[in-house]
mmCIF file with all atom_site columns, C-alpha atoms in Angstrom:
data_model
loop_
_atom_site.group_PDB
_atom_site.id
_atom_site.type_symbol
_atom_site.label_atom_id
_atom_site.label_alt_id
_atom_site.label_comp_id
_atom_site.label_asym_id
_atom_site.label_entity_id
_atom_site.label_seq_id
_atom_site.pdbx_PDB_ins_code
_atom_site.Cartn_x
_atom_site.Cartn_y
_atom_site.Cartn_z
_atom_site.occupancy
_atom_site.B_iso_or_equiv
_atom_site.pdbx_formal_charge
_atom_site.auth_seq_id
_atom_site.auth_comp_id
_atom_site.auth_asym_id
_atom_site.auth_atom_id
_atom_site.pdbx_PDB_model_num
ATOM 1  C CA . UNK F 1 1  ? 125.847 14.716 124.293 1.00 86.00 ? 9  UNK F CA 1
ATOM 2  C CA . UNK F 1 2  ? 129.442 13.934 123.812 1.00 93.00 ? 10 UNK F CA 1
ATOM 3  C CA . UNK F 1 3  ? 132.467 15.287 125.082 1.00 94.00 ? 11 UNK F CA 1
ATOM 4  C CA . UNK F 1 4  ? 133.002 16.858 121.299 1.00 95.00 ? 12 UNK F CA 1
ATOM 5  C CA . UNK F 1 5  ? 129.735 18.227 121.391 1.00 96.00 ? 13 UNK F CA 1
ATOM 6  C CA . UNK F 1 6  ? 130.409 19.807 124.589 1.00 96.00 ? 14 UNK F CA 1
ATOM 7  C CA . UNK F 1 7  ? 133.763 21.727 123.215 1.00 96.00 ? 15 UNK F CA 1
ATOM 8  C CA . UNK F 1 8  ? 131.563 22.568 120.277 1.00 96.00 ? 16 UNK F CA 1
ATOM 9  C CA . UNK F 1 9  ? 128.877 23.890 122.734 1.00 96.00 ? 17 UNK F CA 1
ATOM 10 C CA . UNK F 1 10 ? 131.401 25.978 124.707 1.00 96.00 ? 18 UNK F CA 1
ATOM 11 C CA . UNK F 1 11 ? 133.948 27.174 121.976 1.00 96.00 ? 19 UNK F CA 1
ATOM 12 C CA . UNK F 1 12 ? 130.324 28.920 119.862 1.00 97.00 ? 20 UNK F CA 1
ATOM 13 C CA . UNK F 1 13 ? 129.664 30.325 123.841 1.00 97.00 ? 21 UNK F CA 1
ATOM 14 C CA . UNK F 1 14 ? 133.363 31.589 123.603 1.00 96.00 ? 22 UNK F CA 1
ATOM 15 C CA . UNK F 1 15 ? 133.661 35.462 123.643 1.00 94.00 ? 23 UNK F CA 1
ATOM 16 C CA . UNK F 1 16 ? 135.546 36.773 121.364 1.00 95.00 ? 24 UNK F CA 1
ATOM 17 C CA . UNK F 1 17 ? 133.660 35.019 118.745 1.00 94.00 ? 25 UNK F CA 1
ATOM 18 C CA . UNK F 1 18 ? 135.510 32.053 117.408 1.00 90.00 ? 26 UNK F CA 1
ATOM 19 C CA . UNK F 1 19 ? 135.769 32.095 113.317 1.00 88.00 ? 27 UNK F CA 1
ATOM 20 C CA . UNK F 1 20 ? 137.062 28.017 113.150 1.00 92.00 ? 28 UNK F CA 1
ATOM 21 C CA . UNK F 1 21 ? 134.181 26.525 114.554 1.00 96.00 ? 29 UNK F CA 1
ATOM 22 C CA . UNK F 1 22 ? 133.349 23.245 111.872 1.00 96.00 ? 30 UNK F CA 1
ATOM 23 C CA . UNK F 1 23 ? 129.909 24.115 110.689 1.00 96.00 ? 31 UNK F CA 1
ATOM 24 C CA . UNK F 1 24 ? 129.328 20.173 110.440 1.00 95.00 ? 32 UNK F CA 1
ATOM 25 C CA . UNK F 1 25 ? 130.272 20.437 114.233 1.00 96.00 ? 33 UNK F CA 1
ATOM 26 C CA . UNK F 1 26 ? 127.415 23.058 114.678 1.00 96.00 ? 34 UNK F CA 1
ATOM 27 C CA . UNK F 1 27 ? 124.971 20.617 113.069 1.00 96.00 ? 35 UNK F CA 1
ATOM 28 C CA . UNK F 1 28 ? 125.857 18.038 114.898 1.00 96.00 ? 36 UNK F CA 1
ATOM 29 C CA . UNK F 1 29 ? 125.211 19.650 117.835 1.00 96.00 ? 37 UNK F CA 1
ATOM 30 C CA . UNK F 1 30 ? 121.821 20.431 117.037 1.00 96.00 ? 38 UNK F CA 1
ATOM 31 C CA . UNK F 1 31 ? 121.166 17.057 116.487 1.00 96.00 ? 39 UNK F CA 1
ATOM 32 C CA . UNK F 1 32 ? 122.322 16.004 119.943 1.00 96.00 ? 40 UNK F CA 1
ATOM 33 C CA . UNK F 1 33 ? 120.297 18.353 121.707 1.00 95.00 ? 41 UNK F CA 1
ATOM 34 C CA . UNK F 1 34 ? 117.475 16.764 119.849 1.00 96.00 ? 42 UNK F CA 1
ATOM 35 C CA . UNK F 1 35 ? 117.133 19.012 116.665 1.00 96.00 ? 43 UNK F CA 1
ATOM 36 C CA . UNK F 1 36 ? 117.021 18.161 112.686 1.00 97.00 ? 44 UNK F CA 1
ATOM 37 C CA . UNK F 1 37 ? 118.900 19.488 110.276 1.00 96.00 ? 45 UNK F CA 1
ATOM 38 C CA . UNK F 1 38 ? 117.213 19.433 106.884 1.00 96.00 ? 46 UNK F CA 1
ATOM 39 C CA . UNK F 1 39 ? 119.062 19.930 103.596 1.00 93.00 ? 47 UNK F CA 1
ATOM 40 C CA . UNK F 1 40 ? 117.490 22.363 101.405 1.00 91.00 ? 48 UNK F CA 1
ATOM 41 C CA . UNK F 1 41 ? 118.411 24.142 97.623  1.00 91.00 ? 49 UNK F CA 1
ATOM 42 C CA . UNK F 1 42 ? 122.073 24.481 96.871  1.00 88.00 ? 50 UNK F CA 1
ATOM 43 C CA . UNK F 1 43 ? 123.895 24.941 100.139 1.00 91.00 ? 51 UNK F CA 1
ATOM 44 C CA . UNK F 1 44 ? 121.284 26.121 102.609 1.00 95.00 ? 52 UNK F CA 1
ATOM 45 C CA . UNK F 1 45 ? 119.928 24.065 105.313 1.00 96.00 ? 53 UNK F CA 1
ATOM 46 C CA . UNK F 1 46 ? 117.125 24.155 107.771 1.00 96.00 ? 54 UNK F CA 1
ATOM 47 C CA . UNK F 1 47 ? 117.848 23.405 111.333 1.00 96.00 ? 55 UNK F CA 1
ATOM 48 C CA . UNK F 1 48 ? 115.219 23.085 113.891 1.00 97.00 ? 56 UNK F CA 1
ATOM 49 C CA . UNK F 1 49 ? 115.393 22.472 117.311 1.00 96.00 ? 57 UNK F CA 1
ATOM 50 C CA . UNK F 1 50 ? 112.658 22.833 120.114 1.00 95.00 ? 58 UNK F CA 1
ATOM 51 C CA . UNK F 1 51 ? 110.294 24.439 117.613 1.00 94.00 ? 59 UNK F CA 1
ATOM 52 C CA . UNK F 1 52 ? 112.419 27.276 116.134 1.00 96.00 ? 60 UNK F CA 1
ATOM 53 C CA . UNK F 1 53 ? 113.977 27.472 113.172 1.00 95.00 ? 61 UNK F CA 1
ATOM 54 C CA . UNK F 1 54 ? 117.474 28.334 111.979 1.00 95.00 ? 62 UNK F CA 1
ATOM 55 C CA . UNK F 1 55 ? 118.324 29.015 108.437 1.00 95.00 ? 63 UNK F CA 1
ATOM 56 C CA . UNK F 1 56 ? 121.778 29.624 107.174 1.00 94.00 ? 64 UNK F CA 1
ATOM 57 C CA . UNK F 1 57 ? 123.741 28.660 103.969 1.00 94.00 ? 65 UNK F CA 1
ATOM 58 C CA . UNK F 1 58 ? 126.821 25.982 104.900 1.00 92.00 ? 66 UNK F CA 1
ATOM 59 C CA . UNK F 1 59 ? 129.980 27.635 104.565 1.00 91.00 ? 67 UNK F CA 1
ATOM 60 C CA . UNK F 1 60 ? 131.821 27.185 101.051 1.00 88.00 ? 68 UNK F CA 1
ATOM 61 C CA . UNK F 1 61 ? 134.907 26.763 99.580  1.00 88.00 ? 69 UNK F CA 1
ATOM 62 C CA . UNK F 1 62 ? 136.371 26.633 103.345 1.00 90.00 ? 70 UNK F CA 1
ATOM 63 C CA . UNK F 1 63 ? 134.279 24.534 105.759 1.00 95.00 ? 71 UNK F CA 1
ATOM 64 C CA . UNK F 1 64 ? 134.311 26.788 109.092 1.00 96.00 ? 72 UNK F CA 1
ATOM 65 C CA . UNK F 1 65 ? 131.271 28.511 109.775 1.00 95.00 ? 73 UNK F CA 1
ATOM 66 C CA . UNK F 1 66 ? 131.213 32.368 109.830 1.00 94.00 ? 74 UNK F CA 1
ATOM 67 C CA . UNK F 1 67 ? 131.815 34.492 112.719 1.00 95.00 ? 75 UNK F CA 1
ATOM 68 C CA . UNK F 1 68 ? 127.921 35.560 111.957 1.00 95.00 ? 76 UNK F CA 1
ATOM 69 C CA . UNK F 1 69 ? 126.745 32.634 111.954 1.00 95.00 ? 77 UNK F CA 1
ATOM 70 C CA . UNK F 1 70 ? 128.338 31.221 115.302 1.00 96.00 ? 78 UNK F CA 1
ATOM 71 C CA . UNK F 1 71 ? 126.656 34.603 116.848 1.00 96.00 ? 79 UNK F CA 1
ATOM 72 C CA . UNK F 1 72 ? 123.133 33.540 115.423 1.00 96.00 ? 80 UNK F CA 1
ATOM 73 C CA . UNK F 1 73 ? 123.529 30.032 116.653 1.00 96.00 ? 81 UNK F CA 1
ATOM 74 C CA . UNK F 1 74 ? 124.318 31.091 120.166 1.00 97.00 ? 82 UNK F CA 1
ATOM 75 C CA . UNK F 1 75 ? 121.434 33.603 120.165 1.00 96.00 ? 83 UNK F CA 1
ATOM 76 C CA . UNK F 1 76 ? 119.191 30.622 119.030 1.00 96.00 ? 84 UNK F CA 1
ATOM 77 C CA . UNK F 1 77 ? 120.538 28.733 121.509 1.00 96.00 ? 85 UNK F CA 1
ATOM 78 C CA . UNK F 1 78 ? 120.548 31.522 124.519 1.00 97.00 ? 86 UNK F CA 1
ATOM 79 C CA . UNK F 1 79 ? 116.716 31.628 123.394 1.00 96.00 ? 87 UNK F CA 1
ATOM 80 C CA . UNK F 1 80 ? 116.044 27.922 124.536 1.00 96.00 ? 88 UNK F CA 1
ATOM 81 C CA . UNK F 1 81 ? 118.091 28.303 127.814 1.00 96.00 ? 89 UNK F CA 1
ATOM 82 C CA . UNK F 1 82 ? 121.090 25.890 126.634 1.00 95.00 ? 90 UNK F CA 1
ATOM 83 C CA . UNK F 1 83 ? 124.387 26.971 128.049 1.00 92.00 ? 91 UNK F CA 1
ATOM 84 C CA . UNK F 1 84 ? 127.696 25.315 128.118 1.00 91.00 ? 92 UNK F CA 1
#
């Protein structure tokens, strides 16, 4: 992991929740600690990392993920014991 995974890692951890996290950033992530992220119809994607499953729809027109979604990736990741 990288030191821009890292600030990824600790700015979704961030309280109040931050709203201009990258979603690509988020992704790529995932795929550091070892996860895939599969492309799937239209803009949703399938990201899976230690066995469970996240599904979510990429962000469009703008390319931050939403304040939702940041929650549900730190919940995810809470769940597997990964912490900045």
């Amino acid at each position: 992991m990288n030191s821009n995974h890292r600030k990824t890692l600790e700015a979704i951890f961030a309280r109040p929740t931050s709203p201009s996290i990258v979603f690509t950033d988020i992704e790529s992530l995932i795929m550091a600690l070892g996860g895939s992220v599969t492309q799937r119809e239209g803009s949703r994607v399938k990201m899976v990392l230690r066995g469970e499953q996240w599904r979510c729809h990429r962000p469009h027109p703008g390319k931050e993920a939403k304040r939702y979604q940041v929650e549900e990736v730190r919940e995810l990741l809470q769940y597997l014991g990964i912490r900045p």
